[in-house]
Amino acid sequence: SEYPVAFVIEVLTNIWFSAEFLARLVSCPNKFQFWSKLMNWVDLLAIIPYYMGLMLTLYKNKVIVDQILEQSDDVDTVSKFFKVLRIVKIARSIRIFKLARHFVSLQVLAYTLKSKMNEFGLLVMFSAMGAIAFSAIIYPLEKERQDGERIEDMFDGLWWSFITM
């Protein structure tokens, strides 16, 4: 790993989270009630990406060794592997929800978002509509610029409008 201290911290926290989850699972008298709680699923989803990444890394090493031995050029397999690994690394962000159990302020934030979901959805919808409208306006206006700072396509215009708003 490029950052050995971060690697050690990640391994230790994953061991701790895994041990804590398994201890709660084993000690729970009613397994159906355990699996019916949302936070237990969040905990499981926070643990799984680490082990998937570990298995994918082992698989990647095997694929690389096989490719070296066979002298094959199977770029598609390696590219698919890295796409899956990227998704697994993004899924690790679910760990933040484990903290909600321990901090009252995060519980209040979750309750507020849950109770005001309609208003939040309306805000997101109006923001998206504004971004689409402004990107449709800025694209033809900026398309003809010659200084290299121009907006090449609608997606650049959409990005510009989101970061501007």
C-alpha positions as CSV (number, residue, x, y, z in Angstrom):
1,S,0.0,0.0,0.0
2,E,1.1,3.5,-0.7
3,Y,0.1,4.7,2.8
4,P,1.0,2.0,5.3
5,V,-0.4,3.8,8.4
6,A,-3.8,4.2,6.6
7,F,-3.7,0.5,5.6
8,V,-3.1,-0.6,9.1
9,I,-5.9,1.6,10.4
10,E,-8.2,0.2,7.8
11,V,-7.4,-3.4,8.6
12,L,-7.8,-2.9,12.3
13,T,-11.1,-1.1,11.9
14,N,-12.5,-3.7,9.6
15,I,-11.4,-6.5,12.1
16,W,-13.1,-4.5,14.9
17,F,-16.3,-3.9,12.9
18,S,-16.4,-7.6,11.8
19,A,-15.9,-8.9,15.3
20,E,-18.5,-6.5,16.7
21,F,-21.0,-7.6,14.1
22,L,-20.4,-11.3,14.5
23,A,-20.6,-10.9,18.3
24,R,-23.9,-9.2,18.0
25,L,-25.2,-11.8,15.6
26,V,-24.1,-14.7,17.7
27,S,-25.4,-13.3,21.0
28,C,-28.8,-12.2,19.6
29,P,-31.5,-14.6,20.8
30,N,-33.9,-13.8,18.0
31,K,-32.1,-14.0,14.6
32,F,-35.2,-12.9,12.7
33,Q,-35.5,-9.7,14.8
34,F,-31.7,-9.1,14.3
35,W,-32.0,-9.3,10.5
36,S,-35.2,-7.2,10.4
37,K,-33.4,-4.1,11.8
38,L,-32.1,-1.7,9.2
39,M,-28.9,-0.7,11.1
40,N,-27.8,-4.4,11.1
41,W,-28.0,-4.4,7.3
42,V,-26.1,-1.1,7.1
43,D,-23.4,-2.6,9.3
44,L,-23.2,-5.7,7.1
45,L,-23.1,-3.5,3.9
46,A,-20.3,-1.5,5.6
47,I,-18.2,-4.6,6.2
48,I,-18.7,-6.5,3.0
49,P,-16.8,-4.1,0.6
50,Y,-13.5,-4.6,2.5
51,Y,-13.7,-8.3,2.1
52,M,-14.8,-8.0,-1.6
53,G,-11.9,-5.7,-2.2
54,L,-9.6,-8.2,-0.6
55,M,-10.9,-11.1,-2.7
56,L,-10.8,-9.0,-5.9
57,T,-7.2,-8.0,-5.1
58,L,-6.3,-11.7,-4.7
59,Y,-8.1,-12.4,-8.0
60,K,-6.3,-9.5,-9.7
61,N,-2.9,-10.9,-8.6
62,K,-3.9,-14.3,-10.0
63,V,-5.1,-12.8,-13.3
64,I,-1.9,-10.8,-13.7
65,V,0.3,-13.8,-13.0
66,D,-1.8,-15.9,-15.5
67,Q,-1.5,-13.1,-18.1
68,I,2.3,-13.0,-17.7
69,L,2.6,-16.7,-17.9
70,E,0.3,-16.9,-21.0
71,Q,1.5,-13.7,-22.6
72,S,-2.1,-12.9,-23.4
73,D,-3.5,-9.5,-23.9
74,D,-6.9,-9.8,-22.1
75,V,-7.3,-6.1,-21.3
76,D,-11.1,-6.5,-21.0
77,T,-10.9,-8.7,-18.0
78,V,-8.6,-6.4,-16.1
79,S,-10.7,-3.3,-17.0
80,K,-13.8,-5.0,-15.7
81,F,-12.0,-5.9,-12.6
82,F,-11.0,-2.3,-11.9
83,K,-14.6,-1.1,-12.6
84,V,-15.9,-3.5,-10.0
85,L,-13.1,-2.6,-7.6
86,R,-14.0,1.1,-8.0
87,I,-17.6,0.4,-7.1
88,V,-16.5,-1.6,-4.1
89,K,-14.4,1.3,-2.9
90,I,-17.3,3.7,-3.3
91,A,-19.5,1.3,-1.3
92,R,-17.1,1.6,1.6
93,S,-18.6,5.0,2.3
94,I,-21.6,3.3,3.9
95,R,-19.4,3.0,7.0
96,I,-20.4,6.6,7.9
97,F,-23.9,5.3,8.7
98,K,-22.4,3.1,11.5
99,L,-21.6,6.3,13.3
100,A,-25.3,7.3,13.4
101,R,-25.9,4.8,16.2
102,H,-23.4,6.5,18.5
103,F,-24.0,10.2,17.8
104,V,-27.2,11.9,18.6
105,S,-26.6,14.8,16.2
106,L,-26.4,12.3,13.3
107,Q,-29.7,10.7,14.5
108,V,-31.3,14.1,14.5
109,L,-30.1,14.8,11.0
110,A,-31.4,11.5,9.8
111,Y,-34.8,12.1,11.5
112,T,-35.0,15.6,9.9
113,L,-34.2,14.3,6.4
114,K,-36.7,11.5,6.9
115,S,-39.5,13.8,8.1
116,K,-38.9,16.5,5.3
117,M,-38.2,14.1,2.4
118,N,-40.9,15.7,0.2
119,E,-39.5,19.2,0.6
120,F,-36.0,17.9,0.0
121,G,-37.1,16.1,-3.1
122,L,-38.7,19.3,-4.3
123,L,-35.5,21.2,-3.7
124,V,-33.5,18.6,-5.7
125,M,-36.0,18.6,-8.5
126,F,-36.0,22.5,-8.8
127,S,-32.2,22.5,-8.6
128,A,-31.9,19.9,-11.4
129,M,-34.4,21.8,-13.5
130,G,-32.4,25.0,-13.1
131,A,-29.2,23.2,-13.9
132,I,-30.6,21.7,-17.1
133,A,-32.1,25.1,-18.1
134,F,-28.9,27.0,-17.5
135,S,-26.7,24.4,-19.2
136,A,-29.0,24.6,-22.3
137,I,-28.5,28.4,-22.3
138,I,-24.7,28.4,-21.6
139,Y,-23.8,25.7,-24.2
140,P,-24.6,27.7,-27.4
141,L,-23.3,30.9,-25.9
142,E,-19.9,29.5,-24.9
143,K,-19.5,27.0,-27.8
144,E,-17.8,29.6,-30.0
145,R,-15.1,30.8,-27.6
146,Q,-11.6,30.5,-28.9
147,D,-9.5,30.7,-25.7
148,G,-9.7,27.0,-24.7
149,E,-12.1,27.7,-21.8
150,R,-15.2,26.9,-23.9
151,I,-17.9,24.4,-23.0
152,E,-17.5,21.4,-25.4
153,D,-20.9,19.7,-24.9
154,M,-24.1,19.8,-22.9
155,F,-22.6,17.7,-20.1
156,D,-19.9,20.3,-19.6
157,G,-22.6,22.9,-19.5
158,L,-24.5,20.8,-16.9
159,W,-21.4,20.4,-14.8
160,W,-20.8,24.2,-15.0
161,S,-24.4,24.9,-13.9
162,F,-24.3,22.5,-11.0
163,I,-21.0,23.9,-9.6
164,T,-22.1,27.5,-10.2
165,M,-25.4,27.0,-8.4
